[in-house]
Amino acid sequence: MSENQHRAVRERAQKISPIWFVPIVAAIIGLWMLWHGYATRGPVITITMETAEGVEAGKTLIRAREVAVGKVETVQLSDAFDHIVVTARMNPDAQRMLRQDTQFWVVKPRIGREGISGLNTVLSGAYIELLPGRATDSRQVFTALEQPPATPRDAEGLRLSLVGSQAEAANVGDPVSFRGFEVGRVESATFDIDTRRMQYRLYIKAPFGRLVTANTRFWSRSGIKLSLNSEGITVDMTSLEGLLSGGIAFGVPSGLAQGDPVDENSSFVLHRDEEAARQGTFNRHLAYVLFIDDTVRGLSAGAPVEYRGVRVGTVVEAPFHFSHQAIDSLERAAIPVLIHIEPQRLEAEGTALDDAIWRERFKKLFAQGLRASLTAGNLLTGALLVDLDFYPKLTAPVDLRNFNGIREFPTVRSGFAQLAQKLGHVLDKLNELQIEPVLASLDEGLSSSRTALNQFEATARNLDDLLGDPETRALPAALRQSLLELQQTLDGFSTDAPAYRDLSATLKRLDKLMRDLQPLVRTLDERPNALIFDRRQRHDPEPRAKR
């Protein structure tokens, strides 16, 4: 290159101003910041909700354990206008928390069974809580929960499944207790349409999961339980929390071994109450049908079947498939009742016999006079129970039939029915009595008694008036004066008084006169006419004949 050319290049270089380096550097920094922001930004997720209450675009934060991990960017209606679609930008380090089982819900002030929660959002505003999942697959679209989960998914403990028939037995968040002590919560409650039963999910806090064994029974803990049965009136009241929200209780029934611990996600049956859970221990039974000739009013499902006071079974259905076709087939108007004899109540622990052996035993007992009858379990409630006993006079063979494929259990009329029949005869005789005349006579007697009572009251008033008269009150003083005068008079007839001596002399003369008059009185008594005729004897005249 010639010297002229070098000079021209130097001149052109001197024409470029150093000021251009500033925007170039700024552009490079801007591009780098854009690239860094794009490269380091977190993922965008979509959350669907029923309502957008408390959620605002650009303000509402997403938190995990009170640490902000994202922010809501947009809030809009779905295409069908039936829910809300929320998009949120997450922090880059939040990507590993977005799994298939990750949960979201809106934290806001709530009042529930557990108390009041979310009060801190009154001033700071609502936010979305994130509960990280544990699944291996990631996820970008989520559905927010309507209510916060009852227990954290990552909490240590035992989770179980319950199957129940009552929808009102428990709700999400209800307590799970052992002997009155809360050890867990109900996590979920759903209804299975196919089985038509409730499915419950329980969480038992560590280390209380060891209390659940293979022989554990679960039952619904209602607030107040009032039962009228053959055992009388029973009132059972739980704690204040159980009174308000109910819940579920569990335990091992008395008489059973504790059993072995259970695994995670084990399934149990939720019983109606503690008594039903206790009875549910006996899962083997022999079905029999009773044909009752008496009334079955007062006999209900669940009533005990007892042998001389010892429970051996349960009444299952009363009446059992009762219809006019059943009556026609039985050729008698008897009421069928289904009972279950539970052999486990009669077996010693660890000695289980086959059901066929028990049926043979009962067949022999029938031949020895074993019969069933209805008896009053409680006179106050009118509840009946089935009583089994031996009747030596009924040892003749009986023809036991089948009813709907179930064997018949021989019965006998109960003493209660016989007593009721005799009482009915007595009442019939009482109805035949002529009660009206007796009642009329009784009414007349009561009227007479009322009249006599009125006269007695009048006499009592007169006597009261008489006693209140001043002259009557003066009678005691006058009587006392008369007694004193009589005493003075009697003192004048003493043996030393002249009057007494004159009276004695007069009496002596009167006595002498009476003795002198005795012959005269005797003569007059013998001959009343002695004072008129002569006392000489005269002979009766004799008639003479005419000459």
Coordinates of C-alpha atoms in Angstrom, one line a residue:
M1 CA 0.0 0.0 0.0
S2 CA 1.3 3.4 -0.9
E3 CA 1.8 6.2 1.5
N4 CA -1.2 8.0 0.1
Q5 CA -3.5 5.1 0.8
H6 CA -2.3 4.8 4.4
R7 CA -2.9 8.4 4.9
A8 CA -6.5 8.1 3.5
V9 CA -7.3 5.2 6.0
R10 CA -6.0 7.2 8.9
E11 CA -8.2 10.1 7.9
R12 CA -11.3 7.9 7.7
A13 CA -10.5 6.4 11.1
Q14 CA -10.2 9.8 12.6
K15 CA -13.7 10.7 11.3
I16 CA -15.5 7.9 13.5
S17 CA -16.4 9.5 16.8
P18 CA -15.8 7.6 20.1
I19 CA -19.3 8.4 21.3
W20 CA -20.7 5.6 19.2
F21 CA -19.2 3.1 21.6
V22 CA -21.8 4.0 24.3
P23 CA -25.0 2.9 22.4
I24 CA -23.2 -0.1 21.1
V25 CA -22.3 -1.2 24.6
A26 CA -25.8 -0.4 25.8
A27 CA -27.4 -2.4 23.0
I28 CA -25.1 -5.3 23.8
I29 CA -26.1 -5.1 27.5
G30 CA -29.8 -4.9 26.7
L31 CA -29.6 -7.9 24.4
W32 CA -27.8 -9.8 27.0
M33 CA -30.4 -8.8 29.7
L34 CA -33.2 -9.9 27.3
W35 CA -31.5 -13.2 26.6
H36 CA -30.7 -13.7 30.4
G37 CA -34.3 -12.8 31.4
Y38 CA -35.7 -15.2 28.8
A39 CA -33.3 -17.9 29.7
T40 CA -33.8 -17.6 33.5
R41 CA -37.6 -17.0 33.6
G42 CA -39.8 -19.6 35.3
P43 CA -42.5 -21.7 33.7
V44 CA -46.0 -20.4 33.1
I45 CA -48.8 -22.6 34.7
T46 CA -52.6 -22.5 34.3
I47 CA -54.9 -22.9 37.3
T48 CA -58.6 -23.4 36.9
M49 CA -61.0 -22.2 39.7
E50 CA -64.7 -22.0 40.4
T51 CA -64.5 -18.3 41.2
A52 CA -61.8 -15.6 41.2
E53 CA -62.7 -14.3 44.7
G54 CA -59.6 -12.7 46.2
V55 CA -57.4 -13.2 43.0
E56 CA -56.1 -10.2 41.1
A57 CA -53.9 -10.1 38.0
G58 CA -50.4 -8.8 38.7
K59 CA -50.9 -8.7 42.4
T60 CA -51.8 -12.1 43.9
L61 CA -48.8 -14.1 44.8
I62 CA -48.3 -17.8 44.8
R63 CA -46.6 -19.0 48.0
A64 CA -45.2 -22.2 49.4
R65 CA -44.7 -22.2 53.2
E66 CA -45.0 -18.4 53.2
V67 CA -42.3 -18.0 50.5
A68 CA -43.3 -16.4 47.2
V69 CA -42.7 -18.7 44.3
G70 CA -44.8 -17.1 41.6
K71 CA -47.3 -14.4 40.7
V72 CA -50.6 -14.3 38.9
E73 CA -50.4 -12.7 35.5
T74 CA -53.9 -13.0 34.0
V75 CA -57.4 -13.8 35.3
Q76 CA -60.1 -14.5 32.7
L77 CA -63.3 -16.5 32.1
S78 CA -63.2 -19.8 30.3
D79 CA -64.7 -20.2 26.8
A80 CA -67.8 -21.8 28.3
F81 CA -68.1 -19.2 31.1
D82 CA -68.3 -21.9 33.7
H83 CA -65.0 -21.4 35.5
I84 CA -62.0 -19.1 35.9
V85 CA -58.7 -19.6 34.1
V86 CA -55.7 -18.1 35.9
T87 CA -52.2 -18.0 34.4
A88 CA -49.2 -17.5 36.6
R89 CA -45.5 -17.1 36.2
M90 CA -43.5 -19.2 38.5
N91 CA -39.9 -18.7 39.7
P92 CA -37.3 -20.8 38.0
D93 CA -36.6 -22.8 41.1
A94 CA -40.3 -23.7 41.4
Q95 CA -40.2 -26.0 38.4
R96 CA -39.3 -29.1 40.5
M97 CA -42.4 -28.5 42.7
L98 CA -44.9 -28.7 39.8
R99 CA -45.8 -32.4 39.8
Q100 CA -48.9 -34.4 39.0
D101 CA -50.0 -34.4 42.6
T102 CA -49.2 -30.7 43.3
Q103 CA -52.1 -28.9 45.0
F104 CA -53.2 -25.2 44.9
W105 CA -55.9 -23.4 46.9
V106 CA -56.7 -19.8 47.7
V107 CA -55.9 -18.7 51.2
K108 CA -58.5 -16.3 52.6
P109 CA -60.4 -15.8 55.8
R110 CA -62.5 -19.0 56.5
I111 CA -64.7 -20.2 59.4
G112 CA -65.0 -23.9 59.7
R113 CA -65.0 -26.8 62.2
E114 CA -61.3 -26.3 62.8
G115 CA -61.9 -22.7 63.8
I116 CA -61.0 -19.4 62.0
S117 CA -58.2 -19.4 59.6
G118 CA -56.6 -16.9 57.1
L119 CA -57.0 -13.8 59.2
N120 CA -53.6 -12.6 58.1
T121 CA -54.9 -12.1 54.6
V122 CA -57.4 -9.4 55.8
L123 CA -54.7 -6.7 55.5
S124 CA -52.2 -8.3 53.1
G125 CA -54.8 -9.7 50.7
A126 CA -55.5 -13.3 49.6
Y127 CA -52.8 -15.5 48.0
I128 CA -52.6 -18.9 46.4
E129 CA -50.9 -21.6 48.5
L130 CA -48.9 -24.3 46.7
L131 CA -48.4 -27.8 48.2
P132 CA -45.5 -29.5 46.4
G133 CA -46.2 -32.9 45.0
R134 CA -44.1 -36.1 45.2
A135 CA -44.9 -37.7 41.8
T136 CA -42.2 -38.1 39.2
D137 CA -44.1 -36.6 36.2
S138 CA -44.3 -32.8 35.9
R139 CA -47.5 -30.8 35.1
Q140 CA -48.4 -27.4 33.9
V141 CA -52.3 -27.3 34.2
F142 CA -53.9 -27.6 37.7
T143 CA -57.3 -27.4 39.3
A144 CA -57.5 -25.4 42.6
L145 CA -59.1 -27.0 45.6
E146 CA -62.3 -25.4 47.0
Q147 CA -61.1 -26.0 50.5
P148 CA -57.6 -26.3 52.0
P149 CA -56.6 -30.0 52.5
A150 CA -57.4 -31.3 56.0
T151 CA -53.8 -32.5 56.4
P152 CA -50.6 -31.9 54.6
R153 CA -49.7 -34.6 52.1
D154 CA -46.2 -34.7 53.3
A155 CA -47.2 -35.1 56.9
E156 CA -45.9 -38.3 58.5
G157 CA -48.5 -40.8 59.6
L158 CA -50.8 -43.6 58.4
R159 CA -53.5 -43.2 55.8
L160 CA -56.5 -45.6 55.6
S161 CA -59.6 -46.2 53.6
L162 CA -63.1 -46.6 55.1
V163 CA -66.3 -47.8 53.5
G164 CA -69.6 -46.8 55.0
S165 CA -73.2 -46.7 54.1
Q166 CA -74.1 -43.4 55.7
A167 CA -73.3 -40.1 53.9
E168 CA -73.7 -38.0 57.0
A169 CA -71.3 -40.1 59.1
A170 CA -68.3 -37.9 58.5
N171 CA -67.2 -34.9 56.5
V172 CA -63.8 -33.6 55.4
G173 CA -61.9 -32.2 58.4
D174 CA -63.8 -34.2 61.0
P175 CA -61.6 -35.5 63.8
V176 CA -60.6 -39.1 64.2
S177 CA -60.2 -40.1 67.9
F178 CA -59.0 -43.0 70.0
R179 CA -60.7 -43.2 73.4
G180 CA -61.7 -39.6 73.2
F181 CA -58.1 -38.4 72.2
E182 CA -57.8 -36.8 68.7
V183 CA -55.2 -38.7 66.6
G184 CA -56.1 -37.7 63.0
R185 CA -58.5 -36.2 60.5
V186 CA -60.8 -37.2 57.7
E187 CA -59.0 -36.2 54.5
S188 CA -61.7 -36.9 51.9
A189 CA -65.3 -38.2 51.6
T190 CA -66.7 -39.3 48.3
F191 CA -69.7 -41.3 47.1
D192 CA -69.2 -44.3 44.9
I193 CA -72.1 -44.5 42.5
D194 CA -71.4 -48.1 41.5
T195 CA -71.3 -49.6 45.0
R196 CA -73.7 -46.8 46.4
R197 CA -71.4 -46.5 49.5
M198 CA -69.3 -43.7 51.0
Q199 CA -65.6 -43.8 50.6
Y200 CA -63.6 -42.1 53.3
R201 CA -59.9 -41.3 53.5
L202 CA -58.3 -41.0 57.0
Y203 CA -55.0 -39.7 58.2
I204 CA -53.6 -40.9 61.5
K205 CA -50.8 -38.8 62.9
A206 CA -47.5 -40.5 63.7
P207 CA -46.9 -42.3 66.0
F208 CA -50.6 -43.1 66.6
G209 CA -50.7 -45.2 63.5
R210 CA -49.5 -48.1 65.6
L211 CA -52.9 -48.1 67.4
V212 CA -54.6 -49.4 64.2
T213 CA -54.4 -53.2 64.0
A214 CA -56.1 -55.9 62.0
N215 CA -58.8 -56.2 64.7
T216 CA -59.5 -52.5 64.9
R217 CA -63.1 -51.4 64.3
F218 CA -64.2 -47.9 63.2
W219 CA -67.5 -46.3 64.0
S220 CA -69.3 -42.9 63.6
R221 CA -69.1 -40.7 66.7
S222 CA -72.4 -38.8 66.7
G223 CA -73.0 -35.9 69.1
I224 CA -75.9 -37.3 71.1
K225 CA -77.2 -40.8 70.8
L226 CA -80.5 -41.8 72.3
S227 CA -81.6 -45.4 71.9
L228 CA -84.7 -47.3 73.2
N229 CA -84.2 -51.0 73.0
S230 CA -84.7 -54.2 75.0
E231 CA -81.9 -53.1 77.3
G232 CA -83.7 -49.9 78.2
I233 CA -83.0 -46.3 77.5
T234 CA -79.4 -45.4 76.6
V235 CA -78.0 -41.9 76.3
D236 CA -74.5 -41.4 75.0
M237 CA -72.9 -38.0 74.6
T238 CA -69.5 -37.3 73.2
S239 CA -67.2 -34.3 73.8
L240 CA -68.1 -30.8 72.8
E241 CA -66.3 -31.1 69.4
G242 CA -68.0 -34.4 68.8
L243 CA -71.3 -32.7 69.7
L244 CA -70.8 -30.0 67.1
S245 CA -69.0 -31.9 64.3
G246 CA -69.3 -35.6 65.0
G247 CA -66.3 -37.5 63.7
I248 CA -64.9 -41.0 63.7
A249 CA -63.6 -43.2 66.6
F250 CA -61.8 -46.5 66.5
G251 CA -60.7 -49.2 68.9
V252 CA -60.4 -52.9 69.5
P253 CA -63.6 -54.5 70.9
S254 CA -63.2 -56.2 74.3
G255 CA -62.6 -59.9 74.1
L256 CA -60.5 -59.6 70.9
A257 CA -56.7 -59.7 70.7
Q258 CA -55.0 -56.5 69.6
G259 CA -53.9 -58.1 66.3
D260 CA -51.0 -57.2 64.0
P261 CA -50.3 -53.7 62.7
V262 CA -51.7 -52.8 59.3
D263 CA -50.1 -51.4 56.2
E264 CA -50.6 -48.1 54.5
N265 CA -53.9 -47.7 52.6
S266 CA -55.5 -50.6 54.4
S267 CA -59.3 -50.7 54.1
F268 CA -61.9 -51.0 56.9
V269 CA -65.7 -50.8 57.4
L270 CA -67.2 -47.8 59.0
H271 CA -70.0 -48.9 61.4
R272 CA -73.1 -47.0 62.5
D273 CA -72.0 -46.7 66.2
E274 CA -69.9 -48.4 68.8
E275 CA -72.4 -51.1 69.5
A276 CA -72.7 -52.0 65.8
A277 CA -68.9 -52.1 65.6
R278 CA -68.8 -54.5 68.6
Q279 CA -71.4 -56.7 67.0
G280 CA -69.6 -56.5 63.7
T281 CA -66.8 -58.5 65.3
F282 CA -68.9 -61.6 64.8
N283 CA -68.6 -62.1 61.0
R284 CA -69.8 -65.7 60.9
H285 CA -73.5 -66.7 61.3
L286 CA -76.1 -69.4 60.8
A287 CA -79.3 -68.0 59.3
Y288 CA -82.7 -69.3 60.5
V289 CA -86.3 -68.3 60.0
L290 CA -88.7 -68.1 62.9
F291 CA -92.5 -68.4 62.3
I292 CA -94.1 -66.3 65.0
D293 CA -97.8 -66.9 65.7
D294 CA -97.9 -63.8 68.0
T295 CA -97.5 -60.1 67.2
V296 CA -94.0 -58.9 66.3
R297 CA -94.7 -55.3 67.3
G298 CA -91.7 -54.2 69.3
L299 CA -89.3 -56.6 67.6
S300 CA -86.8 -54.7 65.4
A301 CA -83.7 -55.4 63.5
G302 CA -80.7 -55.6 65.8
A303 CA -82.6 -57.1 68.7
P304 CA -80.7 -59.8 70.6
V305 CA -81.2 -63.5 70.4
E306 CA -80.5 -64.8 73.9
Y307 CA -80.3 -68.2 75.6
R308 CA -81.3 -67.7 79.2
G309 CA -79.9 -64.2 79.2
V310 CA -76.7 -64.9 77.2
R311 CA -76.6 -63.4 73.8
V312 CA -76.0 -65.9 71.0
G313 CA -77.3 -64.1 67.9
T314 CA -79.1 -61.1 66.4
V315 CA -82.4 -60.4 64.7
V316 CA -81.7 -59.4 61.1
E317 CA -85.2 -58.7 59.6
A318 CA -88.7 -58.6 61.1
P319 CA -90.8 -59.4 59.2
F320 CA -88.8 -61.3 56.6
H321 CA -90.3 -61.5 53.1
F322 CA -93.8 -61.3 54.5
S323 CA -96.6 -61.4 51.8
H324 CA -99.8 -63.2 51.1
Q325 CA -98.0 -65.6 48.9
A326 CA -95.7 -66.5 51.9
I327 CA -98.8 -67.1 54.1
D328 CA -100.4 -69.3 51.5
S329 CA -97.3 -71.3 51.0
L330 CA -97.0 -71.8 54.8
E331 CA -100.6 -72.7 55.2
R332 CA -100.8 -70.6 58.4
A333 CA -100.8 -66.9 59.2
A334 CA -97.4 -66.8 60.9
I335 CA -94.9 -63.9 60.6
P336 CA -91.5 -65.0 59.3
V337 CA -88.5 -63.4 61.2
L338 CA -84.9 -63.8 60.0
I339 CA -82.3 -64.3 62.8
H340 CA -78.6 -65.0 62.8
I341 CA -77.0 -67.4 65.3
E342 CA -73.4 -66.3 65.7
P343 CA -71.2 -69.3 66.6
Q344 CA -68.2 -67.0 67.5
R345 CA -70.2 -66.0 70.7
L346 CA -70.2 -69.7 71.8
E347 CA -66.7 -70.7 70.8
A348 CA -63.7 -70.4 73.0
E349 CA -60.8 -68.2 71.8
G350 CA -58.8 -70.0 69.2
T351 CA -61.3 -72.9 68.7
A352 CA -63.4 -72.2 65.6
L353 CA -65.7 -75.0 64.4
D354 CA -67.1 -75.4 61.0
D355 CA -70.6 -74.1 60.4
A356 CA -71.9 -77.5 59.3
I357 CA -70.9 -78.9 62.7
W358 CA -72.9 -76.2 64.4
R359 CA -76.0 -76.9 62.3
E360 CA -75.8 -80.6 63.3
R361 CA -75.5 -79.5 66.9
F362 CA -78.6 -77.3 66.7
K363 CA -80.5 -80.1 64.9
K364 CA -79.9 -82.4 67.9
L365 CA -80.9 -79.5 70.3
F366 CA -84.2 -79.2 68.4
A367 CA -84.9 -82.8 69.1
Q368 CA -84.2 -82.2 72.8
G369 CA -86.8 -79.4 73.0
L370 CA -84.9 -76.3 72.1
R371 CA -87.4 -73.7 71.0
A372 CA -87.5 -69.9 70.3
S373 CA -90.1 -67.5 71.5
L374 CA -90.6 -63.8 71.9
T375 CA -90.3 -62.2 75.3
A376 CA -90.4 -58.6 76.6
G377 CA -86.9 -57.3 76.9
N378 CA -88.0 -54.0 78.5
L379 CA -91.4 -53.1 79.8
L380 CA -90.7 -49.4 79.6
T381 CA -89.9 -49.3 75.9
G382 CA -92.0 -52.3 74.9
A383 CA -89.0 -53.8 72.9
L384 CA -89.0 -57.6 72.3
L385 CA -86.2 -60.0 72.0
V386 CA -85.9 -63.7 70.9
D387 CA -85.4 -66.1 73.8
L388 CA -84.1 -69.6 73.4
D389 CA -84.9 -72.3 76.0
F390 CA -85.5 -76.0 76.4
Y391 CA -89.1 -77.3 76.7
P392 CA -89.0 -81.0 77.8
K393 CA -92.6 -81.6 76.7
L394 CA -91.7 -80.7 73.1
T395 CA -89.2 -83.4 72.4
A396 CA -91.2 -85.0 69.6
P397 CA -89.7 -84.8 66.1
V398 CA -90.7 -81.7 64.2
D399 CA -90.9 -81.2 60.4
L400 CA -88.6 -78.3 59.7
R401 CA -89.1 -76.6 56.3
N402 CA -87.2 -74.1 54.2
F403 CA -88.4 -70.6 53.6
N404 CA -86.6 -68.7 50.8
G405 CA -83.8 -71.2 51.1
I406 CA -83.3 -70.7 54.8
R407 CA -83.9 -73.4 57.4
E408 CA -86.7 -73.0 59.9
F409 CA -86.0 -72.7 63.7
P410 CA -88.8 -74.3 65.8
T411 CA -90.8 -71.8 67.9
V412 CA -93.3 -71.9 70.8
R413 CA -95.9 -69.4 71.9
S414 CA -94.3 -67.1 74.4
G415 CA -95.5 -66.9 78.0
F416 CA -96.0 -63.2 77.4
A417 CA -98.5 -64.0 74.6
Q418 CA -100.3 -66.5 76.8
L419 CA -100.5 -63.9 79.6
A420 CA -101.8 -61.3 77.2
Q421 CA -104.4 -63.8 76.0
K422 CA -105.6 -64.5 79.6
L423 CA -105.6 -60.8 80.3
G424 CA -107.8 -60.4 77.2
H425 CA -110.3 -62.9 78.5
V426 CA -110.4 -61.1 81.8
L427 CA -111.0 -57.8 80.1
D428 CA -113.8 -59.4 78.0
K429 CA -115.5 -60.6 81.2
L430 CA -115.1 -57.1 82.7
N431 CA -116.8 -55.7 79.6
E432 CA -119.7 -58.1 80.1
L433 CA -120.4 -56.8 83.6
Q434 CA -123.3 -54.4 84.1
I435 CA -121.3 -51.4 85.3
E436 CA -124.1 -48.8 84.8
P437 CA -126.2 -50.0 87.8
V438 CA -123.1 -50.2 90.0
L439 CA -122.1 -46.7 89.0
A440 CA -125.7 -45.4 89.6
S441 CA -125.7 -47.0 93.1
L442 CA -122.2 -45.6 93.7
D443 CA -123.5 -42.2 92.7
E444 CA -126.4 -42.4 95.1
G445 CA -124.1 -43.5 97.9
L446 CA -121.8 -40.6 97.1
S447 CA -124.8 -38.3 97.2
S448 CA -125.9 -39.7 100.6
S449 CA -122.4 -39.4 101.9
R450 CA -122.3 -35.8 100.6
T451 CA -125.6 -35.0 102.5
A452 CA -124.3 -36.7 105.7
L453 CA -121.1 -34.7 105.3
N454 CA -123.0 -31.5 105.0
Q455 CA -125.1 -32.4 108.1
F456 CA -121.9 -33.2 110.0
E457 CA -120.4 -29.8 108.9
A458 CA -123.6 -28.1 110.2
T459 CA -123.5 -29.9 113.5
A460 CA -119.8 -29.0 113.8
R461 CA -120.6 -25.4 113.2
N462 CA -123.5 -25.5 115.8
L463 CA -121.1 -27.2 118.3
D464 CA -118.5 -24.5 117.6
D465 CA -121.2 -21.8 118.2
L466 CA -122.3 -23.5 121.4
L467 CA -118.8 -23.8 122.7
G468 CA -118.2 -20.1 121.9
D469 CA -121.3 -19.0 123.9
P470 CA -120.3 -17.2 127.1
E471 CA -123.0 -19.1 129.1
T472 CA -121.4 -22.4 127.9
R473 CA -118.0 -21.2 129.0
A474 CA -119.6 -20.5 132.5
L475 CA -120.8 -24.1 132.8
P476 CA -117.5 -25.5 134.3
A477 CA -117.7 -22.9 137.2
A478 CA -121.4 -23.7 137.9
L479 CA -120.7 -27.5 137.7
R480 CA -117.8 -27.1 140.2
Q481 CA -120.1 -25.2 142.6
S482 CA -122.8 -27.9 142.3
L483 CA -120.2 -30.6 143.1
L484 CA -119.1 -28.7 146.2
E485 CA -122.7 -28.5 147.4
L486 CA -123.2 -32.2 146.7
Q487 CA -120.1 -32.9 148.7
Q488 CA -121.5 -30.9 151.6
T489 CA -124.8 -32.8 151.4
L490 CA -123.0 -36.1 151.5
D491 CA -121.0 -35.0 154.4
G492 CA -124.4 -34.5 156.3
F493 CA -125.2 -38.2 155.9
S494 CA -122.1 -39.5 157.6
T495 CA -122.5 -42.2 160.4
D496 CA -122.1 -39.6 163.1
A497 CA -124.7 -37.2 161.8
P498 CA -128.2 -37.2 163.4
A499 CA -129.9 -37.5 160.1
Y500 CA -128.1 -40.7 159.5
R501 CA -129.3 -42.1 162.9
D502 CA -132.9 -41.1 162.2
L503 CA -132.7 -42.7 158.8
S504 CA -131.4 -46.0 160.3
A505 CA -134.2 -46.1 162.8
T506 CA -136.8 -45.5 160.2
L507 CA -135.4 -48.3 158.0
K508 CA -135.5 -50.7 161.0
R509 CA -139.1 -50.0 161.6
L510 CA -139.9 -50.4 158.0
D511 CA -138.2 -53.8 158.0
K512 CA -140.2 -54.9 161.1
L513 CA -143.4 -53.8 159.3
M514 CA -142.5 -55.8 156.2
R515 CA -141.9 -58.9 158.3
D516 CA -145.3 -58.5 160.0
L517 CA -147.1 -58.2 156.6
Q518 CA -145.6 -61.3 155.2
P519 CA -148.3 -63.7 156.6
L520 CA -151.0 -61.5 155.3
V521 CA -149.4 -61.3 151.9
R522 CA -148.9 -65.1 151.8
T523 CA -152.6 -65.7 152.7
L524 CA -153.8 -63.3 150.0
D525 CA -151.6 -65.0 147.6
E526 CA -153.1 -68.4 148.4
R527 CA -156.7 -67.2 148.9
P528 CA -157.4 -63.8 147.3
N529 CA -160.9 -63.8 148.8
A530 CA -159.8 -64.4 152.4
L531 CA -160.8 -60.8 153.3
I532 CA -164.4 -61.5 152.1
F533 CA -165.2 -65.1 152.9
D534 CA -164.7 -67.3 155.9
R535 CA -161.6 -69.3 156.1
R536 CA -163.5 -72.6 157.3
Q537 CA -163.9 -75.3 154.8
R538 CA -167.3 -76.0 153.3
H539 CA -168.4 -79.1 151.5
D540 CA -170.0 -78.8 148.2
P541 CA -173.8 -79.3 148.2
E542 CA -175.1 -82.6 147.1
P543 CA -178.3 -82.7 145.1
R544 CA -181.1 -84.8 146.6
A545 CA -183.7 -86.9 144.7
K546 CA -187.4 -86.1 144.9
R547 CA -189.5 -88.4 147.0

